[in-house]
XYZ file of C-alpha atoms in Angstrom:
141
model
C 104.766 67.746 64.512
C 103.081 70.084 62.098
C 102.948 73.824 62.686
C 99.150 73.758 63.002
C 99.402 71.345 65.915
C 101.785 73.663 67.758
C 99.408 76.546 67.138
C 96.636 74.418 68.660
C 98.784 73.673 71.719
C 99.664 77.350 72.138
C 96.007 78.378 71.832
C 94.952 75.804 74.432
C 97.693 76.923 76.831
C 96.546 80.510 76.235
C 93.016 79.349 77.053
C 94.197 77.902 80.375
C 96.060 81.115 81.137
C 92.942 83.086 80.221
C 90.812 81.029 82.605
C 93.279 81.795 85.378
C 93.654 85.459 84.434
C 89.883 86.046 84.242
C 88.952 83.987 87.300
C 87.577 87.019 89.161
C 85.291 87.834 86.239
C 84.217 84.366 85.075
C 83.702 82.510 88.337
C 82.003 82.871 91.680
C 84.630 82.066 94.290
C 84.548 83.931 97.604
C 87.601 81.948 98.705
C 89.900 83.753 96.253
C 90.074 86.729 98.621
C 90.059 84.493 101.691
C 93.230 82.686 100.633
C 94.829 85.864 99.268
C 94.455 87.441 102.734
C 95.118 84.378 104.858
C 95.815 86.555 107.901
C 92.115 87.458 107.932
C 90.470 84.623 109.900
C 86.897 85.524 108.914
C 85.381 82.661 106.951
C 83.479 84.170 104.006
C 79.758 83.848 103.485
C 78.926 82.008 100.256
C 76.141 80.320 98.291
C 76.558 76.555 97.867
C 74.774 76.259 94.516
C 76.722 79.116 92.920
C 80.006 77.820 94.312
C 79.445 74.288 93.002
C 78.172 75.481 89.618
C 81.123 77.842 89.255
C 83.650 75.124 90.060
C 81.986 72.736 87.620
C 82.073 75.393 84.897
C 85.735 76.089 85.599
C 86.490 72.362 85.544
C 84.812 72.036 82.132
C 86.803 74.936 80.686
C 90.065 73.548 82.076
C 89.132 70.084 80.796
C 88.440 71.323 77.270
C 91.724 73.235 77.029
C 93.697 70.397 78.648
C 92.243 67.846 76.247
C 93.098 70.175 73.382
C 96.718 70.178 74.518
C 96.798 66.371 74.662
C 95.061 66.073 71.301
C 97.368 68.471 69.473
C 100.525 67.073 71.079
C 99.867 63.378 70.465
C 97.131 63.219 67.787
C 95.720 60.087 69.379
C 91.988 59.972 70.137
C 92.435 57.045 72.508
C 94.985 58.970 74.565
C 92.806 62.066 74.549
C 89.957 59.964 75.939
C 92.291 58.483 78.568
C 93.373 61.995 79.550
C 89.711 62.957 79.928
C 89.133 59.970 82.213
C 92.221 60.731 84.330
C 91.409 64.432 84.695
C 87.768 63.691 85.497
C 88.738 61.045 88.057
C 91.048 63.472 89.816
C 88.224 66.013 89.947
C 85.793 63.382 91.250
C 88.273 62.534 94.011
C 89.278 66.052 95.053
C 86.021 67.991 94.615
C 84.065 66.223 97.403
C 87.087 66.561 99.717
C 87.181 70.271 98.971
C 83.436 70.652 99.510
C 83.693 68.836 102.831
C 86.579 71.097 103.772
C 84.428 74.126 102.954
C 81.491 72.607 104.874
C 83.681 72.251 107.972
C 85.082 75.769 107.458
C 88.543 74.401 106.697
C 88.759 72.393 109.909
C 91.628 70.402 108.379
C 93.596 73.623 108.253
C 93.998 76.411 105.742
C 97.062 74.906 104.085
C 95.405 71.551 103.413
C 92.251 73.257 102.148
C 94.279 75.625 99.986
C 96.055 72.770 98.188
C 92.936 70.650 97.788
C 91.303 73.742 96.286
C 94.240 74.040 93.875
C 93.572 70.523 92.584
C 89.935 71.503 92.031
C 90.364 74.863 90.311
C 93.682 74.449 88.467
C 94.443 72.002 85.637
C 97.216 70.275 87.598
C 96.638 66.762 86.154
C 97.783 67.964 82.734
C 101.236 68.553 84.247
C 101.415 64.816 84.944
C 99.594 63.534 81.875
C 101.760 65.195 79.210
C 105.070 63.761 80.495
C 103.391 60.394 81.074
C 102.078 60.240 77.507
C 105.366 61.540 76.100
C 107.189 58.729 77.910
C 104.601 56.256 76.643
C 105.055 57.543 73.089
C 108.822 56.989 73.332
C 108.314 53.455 74.697
C 106.136 52.580 71.712
C 108.838 53.739 69.286
């Protein structure tokens, strides 16, 4: 792999870290404090439209950086597209579950809601996609 590709991977990983590091500044998420202080049972007041828009914006940023990682690692447009589909499908599955959990004020429990939220706000699918594509690449050889 060329040095420029590794620089691209490092920049995309730095972008993902930046999204996480700046989450309090970039995104509207009243549940950050709620889950940080789980002993506090008060369910926070929030605005639905801002919450949904913020999560969609965060998803798009995570998607862009995640696709950059896949692109620079494998240099295969078809695989990058497949990664986009897989990441988007996981978001389409988990986001409504999370919103329903919020709607019911985490009636499924805080732990369940916390982990569903993680799948929505963190780029967890990339942790599965990279090893999967690496294995696929070695099978093709």
